[in-house]
Short mmCIF file of C-alpha atoms in Angstrom, two decimals:
data_model
loop_
_atom_site.label_atom_id
_atom_site.label_comp_id
_atom_site.label_asym_id
_atom_site.label_seq_id
_atom_site.Cartn_x
_atom_site.Cartn_y
_atom_site.Cartn_z
CA MET Z 1476 130.21 78.56 93.69
CA THR Z 1477 128.48 79.48 90.47
CA HIS Z 1478 125.41 77.56 89.39
CA THR Z 1479 124.49 77.21 85.72
CA VAL Z 1480 120.71 77.61 85.43
CA SER Z 1481 118.66 77.32 82.25
CA PHE Z 1482 115.45 79.31 81.92
CA VAL Z 1483 112.73 78.72 79.32
CA GLY Z 1484 109.81 81.17 78.91
CA LEU Z 1485 110.50 84.91 78.96
CA GLY Z 1486 106.92 86.14 79.04
CA ALA Z 1487 105.67 89.05 81.14
CA MET Z 1488 106.37 87.27 84.43
CA GLY Z 1489 109.11 84.94 83.30
CA LEU Z 1490 111.35 87.74 81.96
CA ASN Z 1491 111.11 89.66 85.21
CA SER Z 1492 112.06 86.58 87.26
CA ALA Z 1493 114.86 85.74 84.82
CA ARG Z 1494 116.29 89.25 85.17
CA LEU Z 1495 116.57 88.77 88.95
CA LEU Z 1496 118.39 85.47 88.48
CA ALA Z 1497 120.71 86.90 85.82
CA ALA Z 1498 121.73 89.63 88.23
CA ALA Z 1499 122.76 87.12 90.94
CA PRO Z 1500 126.55 86.79 91.22
CA ASP Z 1501 126.38 83.03 91.90
CA ILE Z 1502 124.16 82.21 88.89
CA ALA Z 1503 125.09 81.87 85.22
CA LEU Z 1504 121.73 82.15 83.52
CA ARG Z 1505 121.17 80.75 80.04
CA ALA Z 1506 117.71 81.34 78.57
CA PHE Z 1507 115.48 80.54 75.60
CA ASP Z 1508 112.29 82.10 74.28
CA LEU Z 1509 110.73 82.21 70.83
CA ARG Z 1510 110.74 86.01 70.82
CA ALA Z 1511 113.92 87.75 69.85
CA GLU Z 1512 113.00 90.90 71.81
CA ALA Z 1513 112.65 88.88 75.00
CA LEU Z 1514 116.10 87.33 74.50
CA SER Z 1515 117.57 90.77 73.87
CA ALA Z 1516 116.04 92.06 77.11
CA LEU Z 1517 117.46 89.08 78.98
CA GLU Z 1518 120.90 89.65 77.49
CA ALA Z 1519 120.76 93.28 78.59
CA ALA Z 1520 120.10 92.05 82.12
CA GLY Z 1521 123.20 89.88 82.10
CA GLY Z 1522 121.85 86.53 80.92
CA THR Z 1523 122.97 84.47 77.94
CA PRO Z 1524 120.41 84.09 75.12
CA CYS Z 1525 120.21 80.68 73.47
CA ALA Z 1526 118.71 79.30 70.26
CA SER Z 1527 116.83 76.44 71.93
CA ALA Z 1528 115.90 74.98 75.29
CA ALA Z 1529 118.46 72.28 74.70
CA GLN Z 1530 121.24 74.82 74.13
CA ALA Z 1531 120.17 76.79 77.21
CA ASN Z 1532 120.31 73.59 79.28
CA GLN Z 1533 123.87 72.68 78.26
CA ASP Z 1534 125.84 71.98 81.42
CA ALA Z 1535 122.96 73.23 83.64
CA GLY Z 1536 122.22 71.63 86.97
CA TYR Z 1537 118.90 73.46 87.28
CA ALA Z 1538 116.20 74.42 84.77
CA VAL Z 1539 113.34 76.86 85.33
CA VAL Z 1540 110.32 76.47 83.05
CA PHE Z 1541 108.03 79.50 82.93
CA VAL Z 1542 105.79 78.88 79.92
CA VAL Z 1543 102.04 79.37 79.54
CA ASN Z 1544 100.52 75.93 80.00
CA GLY Z 1545 101.06 72.19 80.48
CA ARG Z 1546 101.27 71.49 76.74
CA GLN Z 1547 104.07 74.01 76.31
CA ALA Z 1548 105.86 72.69 79.41
CA GLU Z 1549 105.79 69.16 77.99
CA GLU Z 1550 107.10 70.40 74.66
CA VAL Z 1551 110.04 72.38 76.04
CA ILE Z 1552 111.08 69.51 78.31
CA PHE Z 1553 110.57 66.48 76.05
CA GLY Z 1554 110.01 67.85 72.52
CA ALA Z 1555 112.39 68.62 69.66
CA GLY Z 1556 115.10 70.97 70.86
CA GLY Z 1557 113.90 70.47 74.46
CA LEU Z 1558 115.72 70.22 77.76
CA HIS Z 1559 115.94 66.43 77.48
CA GLU Z 1560 118.45 66.63 74.62
CA THR Z 1561 121.20 68.01 76.88
CA ALA Z 1562 119.90 67.14 80.38
CA ARG Z 1563 122.40 65.46 82.65
CA PRO Z 1564 121.48 62.96 85.36
CA GLY Z 1565 120.15 64.68 88.47
CA LEU Z 1566 118.88 67.75 86.62
CA VAL Z 1567 116.40 69.68 88.77
CA ILE Z 1568 113.47 71.12 86.77
CA ILE Z 1569 111.46 73.82 88.49
CA SER Z 1570 108.11 74.27 86.78
CA CYS Z 1571 106.49 77.67 87.48
CA VAL Z 1572 103.73 76.81 85.00
CA THR Z 1573 100.01 77.03 85.78
CA MET Z 1574 98.63 73.73 84.51
CA LEU Z 1575 96.26 70.91 85.37
CA PRO Z 1576 97.40 68.89 88.37
CA ASP Z 1577 97.27 65.72 86.28
CA GLU Z 1578 99.55 67.32 83.72
CA ALA Z 1579 102.09 68.23 86.38
CA ALA Z 1580 101.91 64.72 87.86
CA ALA Z 1581 102.48 63.13 84.45
CA ILE Z 1582 105.48 65.36 83.69
CA GLY Z 1583 106.87 64.57 87.13
CA ARG Z 1584 106.65 60.84 86.47
CA ARG Z 1585 108.42 61.17 83.12
CA CYS Z 1586 111.18 63.22 84.75
CA ARG Z 1587 111.72 60.62 87.45
CA GLU Z 1588 111.99 57.87 84.86
CA ARG Z 1589 114.91 59.80 83.29
CA GLY Z 1590 116.69 60.37 86.59
CA TRP Z 1591 115.72 64.04 86.97
CA HIS Z 1592 114.03 65.86 89.82
CA PHE Z 1593 110.82 67.79 89.14
CA ILE Z 1594 109.41 70.53 91.38
CA ASP Z 1595 105.82 71.50 90.67
CA ALA Z 1596 106.10 75.18 91.68
CA PRO Z 1597 103.40 77.47 90.21
CA VAL Z 1598 103.51 81.10 91.35
CA SER Z 1599 101.22 83.91 92.30
CA GLY Z 1600 101.88 87.63 92.37
CA GLY Z 1601 101.65 88.78 88.76
CA MET Z 1602 104.01 91.02 86.83
CA VAL Z 1603 104.53 93.35 89.79
CA GLY Z 1604 105.49 90.51 92.11
CA ALA Z 1605 107.81 89.01 89.50
CA ALA Z 1606 109.62 92.32 88.95
CA ALA Z 1607 110.04 92.88 92.69
CA GLY Z 1608 110.98 89.30 93.52
CA THR Z 1609 107.99 88.99 95.85
CA LEU Z 1610 106.10 86.14 94.23
CA THR Z 1611 104.51 83.39 96.27
CA VAL Z 1612 105.66 79.93 95.19
CA MET Z 1613 103.50 76.88 95.83
CA ALA Z 1614 106.10 74.12 95.68
CA ALA Z 1615 105.58 70.35 95.68
CA GLY Z 1616 108.39 67.86 95.40
CA GLU Z 1617 111.19 66.26 97.39
CA ARG Z 1618 111.91 68.51 100.36
CA GLY Z 1619 115.66 68.10 100.08
CA VAL Z 1620 115.61 69.07 96.40
CA ILE Z 1621 113.42 72.08 97.15
CA ASP Z 1622 115.87 73.17 99.84
CA ALA Z 1623 118.77 72.81 97.40
CA CYS Z 1624 116.96 75.28 95.09
CA ARG Z 1625 116.60 78.02 97.66
CA PHE Z 1626 119.35 80.06 95.96
CA ILE Z 1627 116.84 80.33 93.05
CA PHE Z 1628 113.67 80.77 95.06
CA ASP Z 1629 115.24 83.40 97.32
CA ARG Z 1630 115.78 85.59 94.25
CA ILE Z 1631 112.32 85.31 92.72
CA CYS Z 1632 109.89 85.00 95.63
CA LYS Z 1633 109.05 86.40 99.02
CA ARG Z 1634 107.18 83.31 100.20
CA LEU Z 1635 108.14 79.77 99.42
CA MET Z 1636 105.29 77.56 100.55
CA VAL Z 1637 105.99 73.81 100.44
CA VAL Z 1638 102.55 72.31 99.94
CA GLY Z 1639 103.32 68.66 99.24
CA ASP Z 1640 105.85 66.11 98.14
CA GLN Z 1641 104.17 64.99 94.90
CA ALA Z 1642 104.05 66.72 91.54
CA GLY Z 1643 100.49 67.91 90.96
CA GLN Z 1644 99.92 69.10 94.52
CA GLY Z 1645 101.45 72.51 93.77
CA SER Z 1646 99.22 72.85 90.74
CA MET Z 1647 96.15 71.88 92.82
CA VAL Z 1648 96.91 74.62 95.32
CA LYS Z 1649 97.36 77.07 92.46
CA ALA Z 1650 93.95 76.05 91.05
CA ILE Z 1651 92.35 76.80 94.43
CA ASN Z 1652 94.15 80.12 94.55
CA GLN Z 1653 92.89 81.03 91.09
CA LEU Z 1654 89.36 79.95 91.97
CA LEU Z 1655 89.32 82.54 94.73
CA CYS Z 1656 91.10 85.20 92.68
CA GLY Z 1657 88.75 84.77 89.73
CA VAL Z 1658 85.57 84.79 91.82
CA HIS Z 1659 86.74 87.84 93.82
CA LEU Z 1660 87.66 89.71 90.64
CA ALA Z 1661 84.44 88.84 88.82
CA ALA Z 1662 82.46 89.92 91.87
CA ALA Z 1663 84.35 93.23 92.01
CA GLY Z 1664 83.64 93.79 88.34
CA GLU Z 1665 79.95 93.11 88.82
CA ALA Z 1666 79.75 95.50 91.77
CA MET Z 1667 81.54 98.32 89.97
CA ALA Z 1668 79.44 97.78 86.82
CA LEU Z 1669 76.28 98.00 88.96
CA ALA Z 1670 77.54 101.25 90.48
CA GLU Z 1671 78.08 102.61 86.99
CA ARG Z 1672 74.66 101.51 85.83
CA ALA Z 1673 73.16 103.30 88.86
CA GLY Z 1674 74.91 106.50 87.83
CA LEU Z 1675 77.10 106.61 90.91
CA ASP Z 1676 80.63 107.94 91.17
CA LYS Z 1677 82.58 104.69 90.93
CA GLN Z 1678 85.54 106.00 92.84
CA ALA Z 1679 83.30 107.13 95.69
CA VAL Z 1680 81.74 103.67 95.81
CA LEU Z 1681 85.17 102.12 95.84
CA ASP Z 1682 86.24 104.39 98.64
CA VAL Z 1683 83.36 103.11 100.75
CA VAL Z 1684 83.35 99.37 99.98
CA GLY Z 1685 87.15 99.13 99.81
CA GLN Z 1686 87.31 100.09 103.48
CA SER Z 1687 84.42 97.92 104.65
CA ALA Z 1688 83.72 94.24 105.18
CA ALA Z 1689 83.13 93.99 101.45
CA ALA Z 1690 86.78 94.67 100.71
CA SER Z 1691 89.08 92.10 99.09
CA TRP Z 1692 92.63 92.27 97.78
CA MET Z 1693 91.27 92.01 94.22
CA LEU Z 1694 88.78 94.82 94.78
CA ASN Z 1695 91.38 97.19 96.17
CA ASP Z 1696 93.98 96.33 93.55
CA ARG Z 1697 91.78 96.25 90.45
CA GLY Z 1698 89.04 98.61 91.67
CA PRO Z 1699 90.93 101.84 90.85
CA ARG Z 1700 91.33 100.69 87.22
CA MET Z 1701 87.64 99.87 87.07
CA ALA Z 1702 86.74 103.25 88.51
CA ALA Z 1703 88.99 105.06 85.99
CA GLY Z 1704 88.05 102.84 83.06
CA ASP Z 1705 91.79 102.21 82.52
CA PHE Z 1706 92.06 98.71 81.05
CA GLY Z 1707 94.99 99.23 78.71
CA SER Z 1708 97.74 99.16 81.33
CA VAL Z 1709 97.96 95.38 81.58
CA THR Z 1710 99.34 93.63 84.63
CA SER Z 1711 97.41 90.44 83.96
CA ALA Z 1712 95.10 89.90 80.98
CA VAL Z 1713 91.50 88.75 80.79
CA ASP Z 1714 92.74 85.77 78.79
CA ILE Z 1715 94.78 84.56 81.74
CA PHE Z 1716 91.65 84.04 83.82
CA VAL Z 1717 89.94 82.36 80.85
CA LYS Z 1718 92.75 79.83 81.03
CA ASP Z 1719 93.11 79.60 84.81
CA LEU Z 1720 89.39 79.35 85.61
CA GLY Z 1721 89.11 76.85 82.80
CA ILE Z 1722 91.65 74.74 84.72
CA VAL Z 1723 89.65 75.14 87.91
CA ASN Z 1724 86.51 73.95 86.16
CA ASP Z 1725 88.32 71.05 84.51
CA VAL Z 1726 89.66 69.94 87.89
CA ALA Z 1727 86.22 70.26 89.55
CA ARG Z 1728 84.56 68.31 86.77
CA ALA Z 1729 87.13 65.51 86.98
CA MET Z 1730 86.61 65.27 90.74
CA ARG Z 1731 82.80 65.45 90.42
CA PHE Z 1732 82.98 68.54 92.60
CA PRO Z 1733 80.33 71.27 92.16
CA ALA Z 1734 81.95 74.65 91.61
CA PRO Z 1735 79.14 77.01 90.58
CA LEU Z 1736 80.84 80.24 91.62
CA SER Z 1737 83.99 79.60 89.63
CA ALA Z 1738 81.90 78.47 86.67
CA ALA Z 1739 79.90 81.73 86.76
CA ALA Z 1740 83.12 83.78 87.08
CA LEU Z 1741 84.58 81.96 84.12
CA GLN Z 1742 81.63 82.98 81.93
CA SER Z 1743 82.26 86.63 82.80
CA PHE Z 1744 85.83 86.44 81.53
CA VAL Z 1745 84.85 84.35 78.50
CA GLY Z 1746 82.13 86.87 77.65
CA VAL Z 1747 84.65 89.77 77.66
CA ALA Z 1748 87.31 87.82 75.79
CA GLY Z 1749 84.77 86.65 73.24
CA VAL Z 1750 84.13 90.18 71.97
CA GLY Z 1751 87.81 90.90 71.42
CA MET Z 1752 88.92 92.20 74.79
CA GLY Z 1753 90.94 89.25 76.04
CA LYS Z 1754 94.23 91.16 75.89
CA LEU Z 1755 92.99 93.98 78.12
CA ASP Z 1756 93.80 94.09 81.81
CA ASP Z 1757 91.72 91.58 83.75
CA SER Z 1758 89.90 94.42 85.52
CA ALA Z 1759 88.04 94.78 82.22
CA VAL Z 1760 85.85 91.87 83.41
CA MET Z 1761 83.42 94.65 84.44
CA LEU Z 1762 82.83 95.25 80.76
CA TYR Z 1763 80.82 92.01 80.73
CA TYR Z 1764 77.94 94.23 81.86
CA PRO Z 1765 77.10 96.72 79.08
CA GLN Z 1766 75.79 100.16 80.03
CA PRO Z 1767 72.47 100.94 78.23
CA GLU Z 1768 73.32 104.60 77.69
CA GLN Z 1769 76.36 103.49 75.67
CA GLY Z 1770 74.44 100.92 73.69
CA GLY Z 1771 76.76 98.20 74.97
CA ARG Z 1772 80.52 98.22 75.07
CA GLN Z 1773 82.59 97.50 71.98
CA SER Z 1774 86.11 96.20 71.76
#
């Protein structure tokens, strides 16, 4: 049996996941993105490029949304040229978008009102995980519907974690995940910047702390780039953590929950992005701390 699947959002991670789906013999993938080069790359991988989300969704039983934020997700589902224009009853929408839990819950309600199923399924694993099909998916929705989508999830992720049955719960778990990722990465950047300020060999420091109780996944993954000063090979940009930690702080504020560590980490990323370095690899968060002998870092 061949499933027709629409896919909207061919960014750095989305395109890699879409390629894996396009290669599956039981999936006919139809995709839309605003960038012609992304559509060309998808076509080369075996997918069908389309001129709008509505066209991509023609005759589809499943739709994967992989855009940047909640506003974009709402637009591609309900806006002009959106999925709604061609959606048939029972359409399953899988949202891999990092957004506010309240945004996901609201989109889920609107989908239910139209007779569609909505799975709140943000992901973790970055470009590398998307390319390898080893993402972690934090899915919330009807269990039976999630199970029916395993032919999609099995292609794009290594771990499918069902974290709830209500839209918004997946996004809340993603916010907690990003809180820890952002704090760990900001702490790693501070430590490596301090090593540099002290005139130490950063790689030697990394070799020590990366094998001690101070180690973290973020330190060992981003640390080599910090030690080498290689911030141009981007796997995830500084701007992504400006967005994601912004979501964490918005959630905390709405819940009247103190989150001082994530707030401090956010300022590190904002500080780097604010001087023109938001498109660099997120390991560039260490550049928040200027080195006196260089008179401060410039973008």
